[in-house]
Structures are given as structure tokens and as C-alpha cells.
């Protein structure tokens, strides 16, 4: 299968405005290809406990949830031609559906040599804050030359 470059910027707002605005109001939008469709279905299904937050229909309407889910699943790792998508999906067991990118074997493997204290620093805050170290995250770019771990 032919793969896309991992260095082509994606305009998530242009690709799917509802995902960009409704999800992006609370956090950065993650590239859909970083998780399989089964994970995205699990995440959207469990919005009543979205990483400790309750997302109600007042926050994201039922129609918007359906639209977002369709976007995420149709661009998930098993349907993407992005090289990173292959790495993520190939690191999972057949039916594994992690609720977080940081729970994938691929994520753990590529971050294993980073001092765990870095993820709790004031500049990084959390393992989920990819944009703290990955310049280009907001465009779906993960170029090694654009990684800068804050001191």
C-alpha cells in the first residue's frame, strides 16, 4: 500500500469544522489516524466520562457527535495512508481499543527513553499534551527535527 508522507500538514478545521470547533473548544484536536475506529467509537460513546469531564448534549449535540464520530472513524488508523497510522495500528492487538493514544504500545515504545518527570513538568503537563514537544502537532506533523522537549 502506498503511504502518505507524515510531513504533509492537515488543516483539521477545513477537514471537519465540527470536530475542530466542538472538540477543540476544550483541547487540541488529535489526528484521527492515531487511533483505530473502535477506539474512537469507545471515546464518543463514553462522553459522559471524557477523561474525567462530563460532555453533555449541551456541550456537543447528538448530531455533532454523529458527525464527529463519522469523521474520526473514516480517518482512523486502519483507514489512513499516513505512515504513523500504520505504526499505531500495528502496535495493537486485534480487538484492542485504547481510549488514549498514550495507552498504545507504539506511543509507549517511542517515548520510553523520556524521563517520566518531563511529562509532569509545568511546560508539558501531561503525556496527552503532544503539542508541548511536537511542533506541528496541530497540523498532524510528527517530524523528528520538530521535536523539542522543554527543559
Coordinates of N, CA and C in Angstrom, one line a residue:
X1 N 0.8 -1.2 0.0 CA 0.0 0.0 0.0 C 0.9 1.2 0.0
X2 N 0.5 2.2 -0.7 CA 1.2 3.5 -0.8 C 0.8 4.3 0.4
X3 N 1.8 4.9 1.0 CA 1.6 5.8 2.2 C 1.8 7.2 1.9
X4 N 1.1 8.1 2.6 CA 1.3 9.5 2.5 C 2.5 9.8 3.4
X5 N 3.1 11.0 3.1 CA 4.2 11.5 3.9 C 3.6 11.9 5.3
X6 N 4.4 11.7 6.3 CA 4.0 12.1 7.6 C 4.2 13.6 7.8
X7 N 4.7 14.2 6.8 CA 5.1 15.6 6.9 C 4.1 16.6 6.1
X8 N 3.0 16.1 5.6 CA 2.1 16.9 4.9 C 1.1 17.5 5.9
X9 N 1.0 18.8 6.0 CA 0.2 19.4 7.0 C -1.3 19.2 6.7
X10 N -2.1 19.0 7.8 CA -3.5 18.8 7.7 C -4.2 20.0 8.3
X11 N -5.2 20.5 7.7 CA -6.0 21.6 8.3 C -7.2 21.0 8.8
X12 N -7.2 20.6 10.1 CA -8.3 19.9 10.7 C -9.6 20.8 10.7
X13 N -9.4 22.1 10.8 CA -10.6 23.0 10.8 C -11.3 22.8 9.4
X14 N -10.5 22.8 8.3 CA -11.0 22.7 7.0 C -11.6 21.3 6.7
X15 N -10.9 20.3 7.2 CA -11.3 18.9 7.0 C -12.7 18.6 7.7
X16 N -12.8 19.1 8.9 CA -14.0 18.8 9.6 C -14.2 19.9 10.7
X17 N -14.9 20.9 10.3 CA -15.1 22.1 11.2 C -15.8 21.7 12.6
X18 N -16.7 20.8 12.5 CA -17.4 20.5 13.8 C -16.5 19.8 14.8
X19 N -15.7 18.9 14.3 CA -14.6 18.2 15.1 C -13.7 19.3 15.7
X20 N -13.2 20.1 14.8 CA -12.2 21.2 15.2 C -12.8 22.1 16.2
X21 N -14.0 22.6 16.0 CA -14.6 23.5 17.0 C -15.2 22.9 18.2
X22 N -16.0 21.8 18.1 CA -16.6 21.3 19.2 C -15.7 20.6 20.2
X23 N -14.7 19.8 19.6 CA -13.7 19.1 20.4 C -12.6 20.1 20.8
X24 N -12.3 21.0 19.8 CA -11.2 21.9 20.0 C -11.5 23.0 21.0
X25 N -12.7 23.2 21.4 CA -13.0 24.2 22.4 C -12.4 23.8 23.7
X26 N -12.2 22.6 24.0 CA -11.7 22.1 25.3 C -10.3 21.6 25.2
X27 N -9.9 21.1 24.1 CA -8.5 20.6 23.9 C -8.1 20.6 22.5
X28 N -6.8 20.4 22.2 CA -6.3 20.4 20.8 C -7.0 19.1 20.2
X29 N -7.2 19.2 18.9 CA -7.8 18.1 18.1 C -6.6 17.2 17.8
X30 N -6.8 15.9 18.1 CA -5.9 14.9 17.8 C -6.1 14.3 16.4
X31 N -5.0 14.0 15.6 CA -5.2 13.4 14.3 C -5.9 12.1 14.4
X32 N -7.0 11.9 13.7 CA -7.8 10.7 13.8 C -7.0 9.4 13.5
X33 N -6.0 9.5 12.7 CA -5.2 8.3 12.4 C -4.4 7.8 13.5
X34 N -4.4 8.4 14.6 CA -3.6 7.9 15.8 C -4.3 6.9 16.6
X35 N -5.6 6.6 16.3 CA -6.3 5.5 17.0 C -7.2 4.8 16.0
X36 N -7.5 3.5 16.3 CA -8.4 2.8 15.4 C -9.8 3.2 15.6
X37 N -10.7 2.9 14.6 CA -12.1 3.3 14.7 C -12.8 2.8 16.0
X38 N -12.4 1.6 16.4 CA -13.0 1.0 17.6 C -12.7 1.9 18.8
X39 N -11.5 2.5 18.9 CA -11.2 3.4 20.0 C -12.0 4.7 19.9
X40 N -12.2 5.3 18.7 CA -13.0 6.5 18.5 C -14.4 6.2 18.9
X41 N -14.9 5.1 18.5 CA -16.3 4.7 18.9 C -16.4 4.7 20.5
X42 N -15.5 4.1 21.1 CA -15.4 4.0 22.6 C -15.4 5.4 23.2
X43 N -14.5 6.2 22.7 CA -14.4 7.6 23.2 C -15.7 8.4 23.1
X44 N -16.3 8.4 21.9 CA -17.5 9.1 21.7 C -18.7 8.5 22.5
X45 N -18.7 7.2 22.6 CA -19.8 6.6 23.4 C -19.7 7.0 24.9
X46 N -18.5 7.2 25.4 CA -18.2 7.5 26.8 C -18.0 8.9 27.1
X47 N -18.7 9.8 26.4 CA -18.5 11.2 26.6 C -19.0 11.7 28.0
X48 N -19.8 10.9 28.6 CA -20.3 11.2 30.0 C -19.1 11.2 31.0
X49 N -18.0 10.5 30.6 CA -16.8 10.5 31.4 C -15.6 10.6 30.4
X50 N -15.4 11.8 29.9 CA -14.4 12.0 28.9 C -13.1 12.5 29.6
X51 N -12.4 11.5 30.0 CA -11.1 11.8 30.8 C -11.4 12.7 32.0
X52 N -12.4 12.3 32.7 CA -12.8 13.0 33.9 C -13.8 14.1 33.8
X53 N -14.1 14.4 32.5 CA -15.1 15.5 32.3 C -16.4 14.9 31.7
X54 N -17.5 15.6 32.1 CA -18.8 15.1 31.5 C -19.2 16.0 30.4
X55 N -19.3 15.4 29.2 CA -19.7 16.1 28.0 C -21.1 15.8 27.7
X56 N -22.0 16.8 27.8 CA -23.4 16.6 27.6 C -23.8 17.1 26.2
X57 N -25.1 16.9 25.9 CA -25.6 17.4 24.7 C -25.6 18.9 24.6
X58 N -25.6 19.5 25.8 CA -25.5 21.0 25.8 C -24.1 21.4 25.3
X59 N -23.1 20.6 25.5 CA -21.7 20.8 25.0 C -21.6 20.5 23.5
X60 N -22.0 19.2 23.2 CA -21.9 18.7 21.9 C -23.2 18.0 21.5
X61 N -23.9 18.5 20.6 CA -25.2 18.0 20.2 C -25.1 16.5 19.7
X62 N -26.2 15.8 19.7 CA -26.2 14.5 19.2 C -25.8 14.4 17.7
X63 N -26.3 15.4 16.9 CA -26.0 15.4 15.5 C -24.5 15.7 15.3
X64 N -23.9 16.6 16.2 CA -22.5 16.8 16.1 C -21.7 15.6 16.5
X65 N -22.1 14.9 17.5 CA -21.4 13.7 17.9 C -21.4 12.6 16.8
X66 N -22.5 12.5 16.1 CA -22.5 11.5 15.0 C -21.6 12.0 13.9
X67 N -21.6 13.2 13.6 CA -20.7 13.8 12.5 C -19.2 13.6 12.9
X68 N -18.9 13.9 14.1 CA -17.6 13.8 14.6 C -17.1 12.3 14.6
X69 N -18.0 11.4 15.1 CA -17.7 10.0 15.1 C -17.4 9.5 13.6
X70 N -18.3 9.9 12.7 CA -18.1 9.5 11.3 C -16.8 10.0 10.8
X71 N -16.4 11.2 11.1 CA -15.1 11.8 10.6 C -14.0 11.0 11.2
X72 N -14.0 10.8 12.5 CA -12.9 10.1 13.2 C -12.7 8.7 12.7
X73 N -13.8 8.0 12.6 CA -13.7 6.6 12.2 C -13.3 6.4 10.8
X74 N -13.8 7.3 9.9 CA -13.4 7.2 8.5 C -12.0 7.6 8.2
X75 N -11.4 8.3 9.2 CA -10.0 8.7 9.0 C -9.1 8.1 10.1
X76 N -9.6 7.0 10.7 CA -8.8 6.3 11.8 C -7.6 5.6 11.2
X77 N -6.8 5.0 12.1 CA -5.6 4.4 11.7 C -5.7 3.3 10.7
X78 N -6.8 2.5 10.8 CA -6.9 1.4 9.8 C -7.4 1.9 8.4
X79 N -7.8 3.1 8.3 CA -8.2 3.7 7.0 C -7.3 4.8 6.5
X80 N -6.3 5.1 7.2 CA -5.4 6.2 6.8 C -4.2 5.6 6.0
X81 N -3.6 6.4 5.2 CA -2.4 6.0 4.5 C -1.2 6.8 5.1
X82 N -1.4 7.4 6.2 CA -0.3 8.1 6.9 C 0.6 7.0 7.5
X83 N 1.9 7.2 7.4 CA 2.8 6.2 7.9 C 2.7 6.0 9.4
X84 N 2.4 7.0 10.2 CA 2.2 6.9 11.6 C 1.0 6.0 11.9
X85 N 0.0 6.1 11.1 CA -1.2 5.3 11.3 C -0.9 3.8 11.3
X86 N 0.0 3.4 10.4 CA 0.4 2.0 10.3 C 1.1 1.6 11.6
X87 N 2.0 2.5 12.1 CA 2.7 2.2 13.3 C 1.8 2.0 14.5
X88 N 0.8 2.9 14.6 CA -0.2 2.8 15.7 C -1.0 1.5 15.6
X89 N -1.6 1.3 14.4 CA -2.5 0.2 14.3 C -1.7 -1.2 14.4
X90 N -0.5 -1.2 14.0 CA 0.3 -2.4 14.0 C 0.8 -2.7 15.5
X91 N 0.7 -1.7 16.3 CA 1.1 -2.0 17.7 C 0.0 -2.5 18.6
X92 N -1.2 -2.6 18.0 CA -2.3 -3.0 18.8 C -2.7 -4.5 18.6
X93 N -3.2 -5.1 19.6 CA -3.8 -6.4 19.5 C -5.0 -6.3 18.6
X94 N -5.5 -7.4 18.1 CA -6.6 -7.5 17.1 C -7.8 -6.6 17.5
X95 N -8.3 -6.8 18.7 CA -9.5 -6.1 19.2 C -9.3 -5.0 20.2
X96 N -8.0 -4.7 20.4 CA -7.6 -3.7 21.4 C -8.2 -2.3 21.0
X97 N -8.8 -1.6 21.9 CA -9.4 -0.3 21.7 C -9.0 0.6 22.8
X98 N -7.8 1.1 22.8 CA -7.3 2.0 23.8 C -8.1 3.3 23.8
X99 N -8.4 3.9 24.9 CA -9.2 5.1 25.0 C -8.2 6.3 24.9
X100 N -6.9 6.1 24.9 CA -6.0 7.2 24.8 C -4.8 6.7 23.9
X101 N -4.3 7.7 23.2 CA -3.1 7.4 22.3 C -1.9 7.0 23.2
X102 N -1.8 7.5 24.4 CA -0.7 7.2 25.3 C -0.8 5.8 25.8
X103 N -1.9 5.1 25.6 CA -2.0 3.7 26.0 C -1.6 2.7 24.9
X104 N -1.2 3.2 23.8 CA -0.8 2.3 22.7 C 0.6 1.9 22.9
X105 N 1.0 0.6 22.5 CA 2.3 0.2 22.6 C 3.3 1.0 21.7
X106 N 2.8 1.5 20.6 CA 3.7 2.3 19.8 C 4.0 3.6 20.5
X107 N 3.1 4.3 21.1 CA 3.4 5.5 21.8 C 4.3 5.2 23.0
X108 N 4.1 4.2 23.7 CA 5.0 3.8 24.8 C 6.4 3.6 24.4
X109 N 6.5 2.9 23.3 CA 7.8 2.5 22.7 C 8.6 3.7 22.3
X110 N 8.0 4.6 21.6 CA 8.8 5.8 21.1 C 9.0 6.9 22.2
X111 N 8.3 6.7 23.3 CA 8.6 7.7 24.4 C 9.3 7.0 25.6
X112 N 9.7 5.8 25.5 CA 10.3 5.1 26.6 C 11.5 5.7 27.2
X113 N 12.3 6.4 26.4 CA 13.5 7.0 27.0 C 13.4 8.4 27.5
X114 N 12.2 8.9 27.6 CA 11.9 10.2 28.1 C 11.7 10.1 29.6
X115 N 12.4 10.8 30.4 CA 12.2 10.8 31.8 C 10.7 11.1 32.2
X116 N 10.0 10.2 32.9 CA 8.6 10.4 33.2 C 8.3 11.8 33.9
X117 N 9.3 12.3 34.6 CA 9.1 13.6 35.2 C 8.8 14.7 34.2
X118 N 9.4 14.6 33.0 CA 9.2 15.6 31.9 C 7.7 15.7 31.6
X119 N 6.9 14.6 31.7 CA 5.5 14.7 31.3 C 4.7 15.4 32.4
X120 N 5.3 15.6 33.6 CA 4.6 16.2 34.7 C 5.1 17.6 34.9
X121 N 6.0 18.1 34.1 CA 6.6 19.4 34.2 C 5.6 20.5 33.9
X122 N 5.8 21.7 34.3 CA 4.9 22.8 34.1 C 4.7 23.1 32.6
X123 N 5.8 22.8 31.8 CA 5.7 23.2 30.4 C 5.0 22.1 29.6
X124 N 5.1 20.8 30.1 CA 4.5 19.7 29.3 C 3.1 19.4 29.9
X125 N 3.0 19.2 31.2 CA 1.8 19.0 32.0 C 1.3 17.6 32.0
X126 N 1.3 16.9 30.8 CA 0.7 15.6 30.7 C 1.2 14.8 29.5
X127 N 1.2 13.5 29.6 CA 1.6 12.7 28.4 C 0.6 13.0 27.2
X128 N -0.6 13.4 27.5 CA -1.5 13.7 26.4 C -1.3 15.0 25.7
X129 N -0.4 15.8 26.2 CA -0.2 17.2 25.6 C 0.9 17.1 24.5
X130 N 0.7 16.3 23.5 CA 1.7 16.1 22.4 C 2.3 17.4 21.9
X131 N 1.4 18.4 21.8 CA 1.9 19.7 21.2 C 2.9 20.4 22.0
X132 N 3.1 19.9 23.3 CA 4.1 20.5 24.1 C 5.5 20.3 23.6
X133 N 5.7 19.2 22.9 CA 7.0 18.8 22.4 C 7.1 18.7 20.9
X134 N 5.9 18.4 20.3 CA 5.8 18.2 18.8 C 5.3 19.4 18.1
X135 N 6.3 20.3 17.6 CA 5.9 21.4 16.8 C 5.3 20.8 15.5
X136 N 4.1 21.3 15.2 CA 3.5 20.8 14.0 C 2.3 19.8 14.4
X137 N 2.2 19.5 15.7 CA 1.1 18.6 16.1 C -0.2 19.0 15.6
X138 N -0.5 20.3 15.7 CA -1.8 20.8 15.3 C -2.1 20.7 13.8
X139 N -1.1 20.3 13.0 CA -1.3 20.1 11.6 C -1.1 18.6 11.3
X140 N -0.9 17.8 12.4 CA -0.7 16.3 12.2 C 0.7 16.0 11.7
X141 N 1.7 16.8 12.0 CA 3.0 16.5 11.6 C 3.9 16.1 12.7
X142 N 4.6 15.0 12.5 CA 5.4 14.4 13.6 C 6.8 14.2 13.0
X143 N 7.5 15.3 12.8 CA 8.8 15.3 12.2 C 9.9 15.3 13.4
X144 N 10.8 14.3 13.3 CA 11.8 14.2 14.4 C 12.5 15.6 14.6
X145 N 12.8 16.2 13.5 CA 13.5 17.5 13.6 C 12.7 18.6 14.3
X146 N 11.4 18.4 14.5 CA 10.5 19.4 15.1 C 10.1 19.0 16.5
X147 N 10.9 18.0 17.1 CA 10.6 17.7 18.5 C 11.5 18.5 19.4
X148 N 10.9 19.1 20.4 CA 11.7 19.9 21.3 C 11.1 19.6 22.7
X149 N 11.8 18.8 23.5 CA 11.3 18.5 24.9 C 11.7 19.7 25.8
X150 N 10.7 20.4 26.3 CA 11.0 21.5 27.2 C 11.9 21.1 28.4
X151 N 12.8 22.1 28.8 CA 13.7 21.8 29.9 C 13.0 22.1 31.2

